[in-house]
Coordinates of C-alpha atoms in Angstrom, one line a residue:
M1 CA 4.9 3.4 -183.6
A2 CA 1.4 2.0 -183.9
T3 CA 0.7 4.2 -186.9
L4 CA 3.9 3.2 -188.6
E5 CA 3.1 -0.5 -188.0
L6 CA -0.4 0.0 -189.5
V7 CA 0.9 1.7 -192.6
G8 CA 3.8 -0.8 -193.0
G9 CA 1.3 -3.7 -192.7
M10 CA -1.0 -2.1 -195.3
A11 CA 2.0 -1.5 -197.7
L12 CA 3.2 -5.1 -197.3
A13 CA -0.3 -6.4 -198.0
V14 CA -0.7 -4.3 -201.1
V15 CA 2.7 -5.2 -202.5
T16 CA 2.1 -8.9 -201.9
L17 CA -1.4 -8.9 -203.4
R18 CA 0.0 -7.0 -206.4
D19 CA 2.6 -9.7 -206.9
V20 CA 0.0 -12.5 -206.7
F21 CA -2.2 -10.7 -209.1
D22 CA 0.5 -9.9 -211.6
T23 CA 1.9 -13.4 -211.5
V24 CA -1.4 -15.3 -211.7
V25 CA -3.7 -13.1 -213.6
V26 CA -1.8 -10.5 -215.7
P27 CA -0.1 -11.8 -218.8
G28 CA 3.6 -11.0 -219.0
G29 CA 4.6 -11.9 -215.5
S30 CA 5.2 -10.0 -212.3
R31 CA 6.4 -6.4 -212.5
T32 CA 6.4 -5.7 -208.8
S33 CA 9.4 -5.5 -206.5
L34 CA 8.7 -8.8 -204.9
R35 CA 8.7 -11.3 -207.8
V36 CA 8.4 -14.2 -205.4
A37 CA 8.0 -16.9 -208.1
Q38 CA 11.2 -15.8 -209.9
R39 CA 13.3 -15.2 -206.9
S40 CA 12.4 -18.5 -205.3
V41 CA 13.7 -20.3 -208.3
F42 CA 16.9 -18.3 -208.7
L43 CA 17.7 -18.5 -205.0
L44 CA 17.0 -22.2 -204.5
L45 CA 18.2 -23.8 -207.7
P46 CA 21.9 -23.6 -206.9
V47 CA 21.2 -25.0 -203.4
W48 CA 19.1 -27.8 -204.9
K49 CA 21.8 -28.8 -207.4
R50 CA 24.4 -28.8 -204.7
I51 CA 22.4 -30.9 -202.3
R52 CA 21.7 -33.5 -205.1
A53 CA 25.3 -33.3 -206.3
R54 CA 24.0 -33.4 -209.9
N55 CA 23.6 -30.9 -212.7
D56 CA 20.2 -32.0 -213.8
V57 CA 16.9 -30.7 -212.2
S58 CA 14.8 -33.3 -210.5
A59 CA 11.1 -33.8 -211.4
T60 CA 10.1 -32.4 -208.0
F61 CA 11.8 -29.0 -208.2
G62 CA 9.3 -27.3 -210.5
P63 CA 6.2 -28.3 -208.5
L64 CA 8.0 -27.5 -205.3
M65 CA 8.7 -24.0 -206.5
L66 CA 5.1 -23.5 -207.5
V67 CA 3.8 -24.5 -204.1
L68 CA 6.5 -22.5 -202.4
S69 CA 5.4 -19.3 -204.1
F70 CA 1.9 -19.6 -202.6
V71 CA 3.3 -20.5 -199.2
V72 CA 5.5 -17.4 -199.3
W73 CA 2.6 -15.2 -200.4
M74 CA 0.4 -16.5 -197.5
V75 CA 3.2 -16.0 -195.0
L76 CA 3.7 -12.4 -196.2
L77 CA 0.0 -11.7 -196.0
T78 CA -0.2 -13.2 -192.5
L79 CA 2.7 -11.0 -191.4
A80 CA 1.1 -7.9 -193.0
F81 CA -2.3 -8.3 -191.4
G82 CA -0.7 -9.4 -188.2
M83 CA 1.1 -6.0 -188.2
M84 CA -2.2 -4.2 -188.8
A85 CA -3.9 -6.2 -186.0
H86 CA -1.1 -5.5 -183.6
A87 CA -1.2 -1.8 -184.4
L88 CA -5.0 -1.9 -183.5
S89 CA -4.6 -4.2 -180.6
D90 CA -6.7 -1.9 -178.3
S91 CA -9.6 -2.3 -180.8
F92 CA -10.0 -6.0 -179.9
Q93 CA -11.8 -7.4 -176.9
P94 CA -9.9 -8.5 -175.0
P95 CA -6.9 -6.5 -176.3
L96 CA -4.2 -8.5 -178.1
P97 CA -1.4 -9.2 -175.6
S98 CA 1.4 -9.7 -178.1
F99 CA 2.5 -9.6 -181.7
S100 CA 2.4 -13.4 -182.0
Q101 CA -1.2 -13.4 -180.9
A102 CA -1.9 -10.7 -183.6
V103 CA -0.2 -12.9 -186.3
F104 CA -2.3 -15.9 -185.1
L105 CA -5.5 -13.9 -185.4
A106 CA -4.5 -12.7 -188.9
G107 CA -3.6 -16.2 -190.0
S108 CA -6.9 -17.7 -188.8
A109 CA -8.7 -15.0 -190.6
L110 CA -6.7 -15.6 -193.8
V111 CA -7.5 -19.3 -193.9
T112 CA -11.2 -18.4 -193.0
I113 CA -11.3 -20.7 -190.0
G114 CA -11.6 -18.0 -187.3
L115 CA -10.0 -19.8 -184.4
S116 CA -9.4 -16.7 -182.4
E117 CA -11.7 -16.0 -179.4
T118 CA -11.0 -12.3 -179.6
D119 CA -13.8 -10.0 -180.9
A120 CA -12.8 -7.1 -183.2
L121 CA -14.3 -3.6 -182.7
G122 CA -14.3 -0.6 -184.9
V123 CA -11.6 -0.4 -187.6
A124 CA -10.2 -3.8 -186.5
R125 CA -13.3 -5.5 -187.8
W126 CA -12.5 -4.3 -191.3
V127 CA -8.9 -5.6 -191.0
V128 CA -10.2 -9.1 -190.1
V129 CA -12.8 -9.0 -192.9
A130 CA -10.1 -7.9 -195.4
A131 CA -7.8 -10.7 -194.2
G132 CA -10.5 -13.3 -194.8
F133 CA -11.3 -11.9 -198.2
C134 CA -7.6 -11.8 -199.3
G135 CA -7.0 -15.3 -198.0
L136 CA -10.0 -16.6 -199.9
A137 CA -8.9 -14.7 -203.1
V138 CA -5.3 -16.0 -202.9
M139 CA -6.5 -19.7 -202.4
T140 CA -8.9 -19.3 -205.3
M141 CA -6.2 -17.9 -207.5
A142 CA -3.9 -20.8 -206.5
V143 CA -6.4 -23.3 -207.9
T144 CA -6.7 -21.2 -211.1
Y145 CA -2.9 -21.0 -211.3
L146 CA -2.5 -24.8 -210.9
L147 CA -5.0 -25.4 -213.7
E148 CA -3.2 -22.9 -216.0
V149 CA 0.1 -24.6 -215.2
Q150 CA -1.3 -28.0 -216.1
S151 CA -2.7 -26.7 -219.3
S152 CA 0.6 -25.1 -220.3
I153 CA 2.6 -28.2 -219.5
A154 CA 0.2 -30.4 -221.4
G155 CA 0.4 -28.2 -224.5
R156 CA 4.2 -28.1 -224.3
D157 CA 4.7 -31.8 -223.8
A158 CA 2.2 -32.9 -226.5
A159 CA 4.4 -31.2 -229.1
I160 CA 7.5 -32.7 -227.6
L161 CA 6.1 -36.2 -227.8
K162 CA 5.1 -35.7 -231.4
M163 CA 8.5 -34.5 -232.3
C164 CA 10.3 -37.4 -230.5
S165 CA 8.1 -40.0 -232.3
S166 CA 9.2 -38.7 -235.7
A167 CA 12.6 -37.3 -235.0
G168 CA 14.1 -39.6 -232.2
D169 CA 14.9 -39.0 -228.6
P170 CA 16.6 -36.6 -228.4
P171 CA 15.1 -35.3 -231.6
S172 CA 17.2 -34.6 -234.7
A173 CA 16.1 -32.4 -237.6
L174 CA 17.8 -34.7 -240.0
A175 CA 16.0 -37.7 -238.6
L176 CA 12.7 -35.8 -238.9
L177 CA 13.4 -35.0 -242.6
E178 CA 14.4 -38.6 -243.3
R179 CA 11.3 -39.9 -241.5
H180 CA 8.9 -37.7 -243.5
A181 CA 10.7 -38.6 -246.8
A182 CA 10.5 -42.4 -246.0
I183 CA 6.8 -42.4 -245.4
G184 CA 6.0 -40.0 -248.3
S185 CA 4.8 -37.1 -246.1
G186 CA 7.2 -34.4 -247.2
A187 CA 4.3 -32.1 -247.9
E188 CA 3.6 -32.0 -244.2
L189 CA 6.8 -30.2 -243.5
A190 CA 5.0 -26.9 -243.9
D191 CA 2.6 -27.9 -241.2
V192 CA 5.5 -29.1 -239.0
M193 CA 7.1 -25.6 -239.2
K194 CA 3.8 -23.8 -238.6
D195 CA 3.1 -26.0 -235.5
G196 CA 6.7 -25.3 -234.5
R197 CA 6.1 -21.5 -234.6
D198 CA 2.9 -21.9 -232.6
W199 CA 4.8 -24.0 -230.0
C200 CA 7.6 -21.5 -229.7
A201 CA 5.2 -18.7 -229.1
Q202 CA 3.2 -20.7 -226.6
V203 CA 6.2 -21.8 -224.6
Q204 CA 7.8 -18.4 -224.6
Q205 CA 4.6 -16.7 -223.3
S206 CA 3.9 -19.3 -220.6
H207 CA 7.4 -19.9 -219.4
T208 CA 8.4 -16.2 -219.2
T209 CA 5.2 -15.5 -217.3
H210 CA 5.6 -18.4 -214.9
P211 CA 9.3 -19.2 -214.5
S212 CA 8.7 -22.3 -212.5
L213 CA 7.3 -24.0 -215.7
V214 CA 10.9 -24.1 -217.0
Y215 CA 11.7 -26.7 -214.5
F216 CA 8.7 -29.0 -215.0
R217 CA 10.1 -32.2 -216.5
S218 CA 8.5 -33.4 -219.8
V219 CA 6.7 -36.7 -219.3
G220 CA 7.4 -39.7 -221.6
T221 CA 10.7 -38.5 -223.0
G222 CA 14.3 -38.4 -221.8
A223 CA 15.0 -35.2 -223.7
G224 CA 13.5 -32.0 -222.4
W225 CA 11.9 -29.1 -224.2
P226 CA 15.3 -27.4 -225.1
A227 CA 16.1 -30.4 -227.3
T228 CA 12.8 -29.9 -229.2
L229 CA 13.6 -26.2 -229.6
G230 CA 17.1 -27.2 -231.0
A231 CA 15.6 -29.6 -233.5
L232 CA 13.2 -27.0 -234.7
L233 CA 16.0 -24.4 -235.2
D234 CA 18.0 -27.0 -237.0
L235 CA 15.1 -27.8 -239.3
A236 CA 14.6 -24.2 -240.1
L237 CA 18.3 -23.8 -241.0
I238 CA 18.4 -26.9 -243.2
V239 CA 15.3 -25.9 -245.1
E240 CA 16.4 -22.3 -245.4
H241 CA 20.0 -22.9 -246.5
C242 CA 20.4 -26.5 -247.7
L243 CA 17.2 -27.7 -249.4
E244 CA 15.9 -26.5 -252.8
I245 CA 12.3 -26.0 -251.7
P246 CA 11.6 -22.3 -252.3
E247 CA 8.0 -22.5 -251.1
L248 CA 9.2 -23.5 -247.6
R249 CA 12.0 -21.1 -247.3
G250 CA 9.9 -18.2 -245.9
R251 CA 8.3 -20.5 -243.3
A252 CA 11.7 -21.7 -242.3
A253 CA 13.0 -18.1 -241.8
L254 CA 10.0 -17.3 -239.6
L255 CA 10.4 -20.5 -237.6
R256 CA 14.1 -19.6 -237.0
Q257 CA 13.2 -16.1 -235.9
D258 CA 10.4 -17.3 -233.5
G259 CA 12.7 -20.0 -232.1
T260 CA 15.6 -17.6 -231.6
R261 CA 13.3 -15.1 -229.9
M262 CA 12.0 -17.8 -227.5
A263 CA 15.5 -19.0 -226.6
E264 CA 16.8 -15.5 -226.0
A265 CA 13.8 -14.5 -223.9
L266 CA 14.3 -17.5 -221.6
I267 CA 18.1 -17.1 -221.4
D268 CA 17.6 -13.5 -220.3
L269 CA 14.9 -14.6 -217.8
L270 CA 17.1 -17.3 -216.3
Q271 CA 20.2 -15.1 -216.5
I272 CA 22.4 -17.9 -217.9
P273 CA 25.2 -17.5 -220.5
K274 CA 25.1 -19.0 -224.0
A275 CA 26.8 -22.3 -224.5
A276 CA 30.5 -21.9 -225.1
Q277 CA 30.6 -23.9 -228.3
A278 CA 28.3 -25.7 -230.6
Q279 CA 28.0 -29.5 -231.0
P280 CA 30.2 -30.6 -234.0
F281 CA 28.7 -32.3 -237.0
D282 CA 29.8 -33.6 -240.4
Y283 CA 28.4 -31.3 -243.0
A284 CA 29.3 -33.7 -245.8
E285 CA 27.3 -36.5 -244.2
L286 CA 24.4 -34.1 -243.7
R287 CA 24.3 -33.3 -247.4
H288 CA 24.8 -37.0 -248.4
R289 CA 21.9 -38.2 -246.2
L290 CA 19.6 -35.4 -247.5
V291 CA 20.3 -36.5 -251.0
A292 CA 19.9 -40.2 -250.1
A293 CA 16.5 -39.4 -248.6
G294 CA 15.3 -37.9 -251.9
Y295 CA 15.5 -34.2 -251.2
A296 CA 16.7 -31.6 -253.8
V297 CA 19.8 -30.1 -252.2
R298 CA 21.1 -26.7 -253.1
P299 CA 24.6 -26.4 -254.5
A300 CA 27.3 -26.5 -251.9
A301 CA 28.3 -22.9 -252.8
D302 CA 24.8 -21.7 -251.9
A303 CA 25.0 -23.2 -248.4
T304 CA 28.5 -22.2 -247.3
N305 CA 27.0 -20.1 -244.5
F306 CA 25.1 -23.0 -243.0
P307 CA 27.8 -24.4 -240.7
A308 CA 28.6 -20.9 -239.3
H309 CA 24.9 -20.1 -238.8
R310 CA 24.2 -23.4 -237.1
A311 CA 27.3 -23.1 -234.8
E312 CA 26.0 -19.7 -233.6
L313 CA 22.3 -20.5 -233.3
S314 CA 22.7 -23.9 -231.6
R315 CA 24.4 -22.2 -228.6
L316 CA 21.0 -20.9 -227.5
P317 CA 19.1 -24.2 -227.0
A318 CA 22.4 -25.9 -225.8
A319 CA 22.6 -23.3 -223.0
L320 CA 19.1 -24.1 -221.9
A321 CA 19.7 -27.8 -222.0
D322 CA 22.9 -27.5 -220.0
H323 CA 21.0 -25.4 -217.4
L324 CA 18.5 -28.2 -216.9
G325 CA 21.0 -31.0 -217.2
K326 CA 19.3 -32.3 -220.3
P327 CA 20.8 -33.4 -223.7
S328 CA 20.8 -30.9 -226.5
A329 CA 19.5 -31.8 -230.0
P330 CA 22.0 -33.5 -232.2
L331 CA 21.9 -32.4 -235.9
I332 CA 22.8 -35.9 -237.1
L333 CA 21.3 -38.7 -235.1
D334 CA 23.0 -42.1 -235.5
R335 CA 20.9 -44.4 -237.6
S336 CA 20.9 -47.0 -234.8
H337 CA 18.5 -44.7 -232.9

């Protein structure tokens, strides 16, 4: 039994450390069987919404899941090294009288405070040293992880604030186009789409790697990041199908592909269905306002597929917005906004 306990403790420690390493250090997210960060979110989100009796996710949920992941990792390591210490109880002086005492010894070694008055002998010394080293490593990675999270959130929200300042809150692709036309900066649309592609790639990489980032609320705006994604997809569709600007059509197609890939990756990660139906809009009003803003609009016959494409594509960001209890991006924002 002692041998099985020792082997079981070693296996649990290895699996836990692999999960920490894959989640914090390795790009692409955890590939181990534990996946503590993801499973904490999936298990607790329905409970959180039920307790609050609201569909939206509060500002504290994301940070709480982040901290909870490290708490769970430390608890699992404490249990793992406690099992190893208990299996080697005769190698301590005096011998460890119980499993709870072994867990206490392992915990004090993990947090590097060494409160236990028991001396380790032989192999047990290396168990205590390994526990201290692993605890120090996990706490160091926790600090690194927090810095990476803050950097990812700052990069994501900076683009959201820029979008809302020029496209409204929640942002609208039509409002963005009208704003750029009104101030004579239509030439900057190419840069907007390029920055949009960079933003989609950055958010996809960071949020699929660290799922708790999905639930961090954007500061300074009522709309969340799904609305920004929806506005970028709408912008891509309008430029690609409605506007007579050939030099931007390729950029628009690439933005649409990157935005779609980001949305589908996050929907698969969160295991949520696509929105049942798209938000309705007046296609005639869209064309009228584009012409009124001064844009060269393609003939209606050339843009007959736009409503169908928009109806299908907008279901992706709408599903993410519904999951977070946030508004989706309207295609046509009322002028009063």
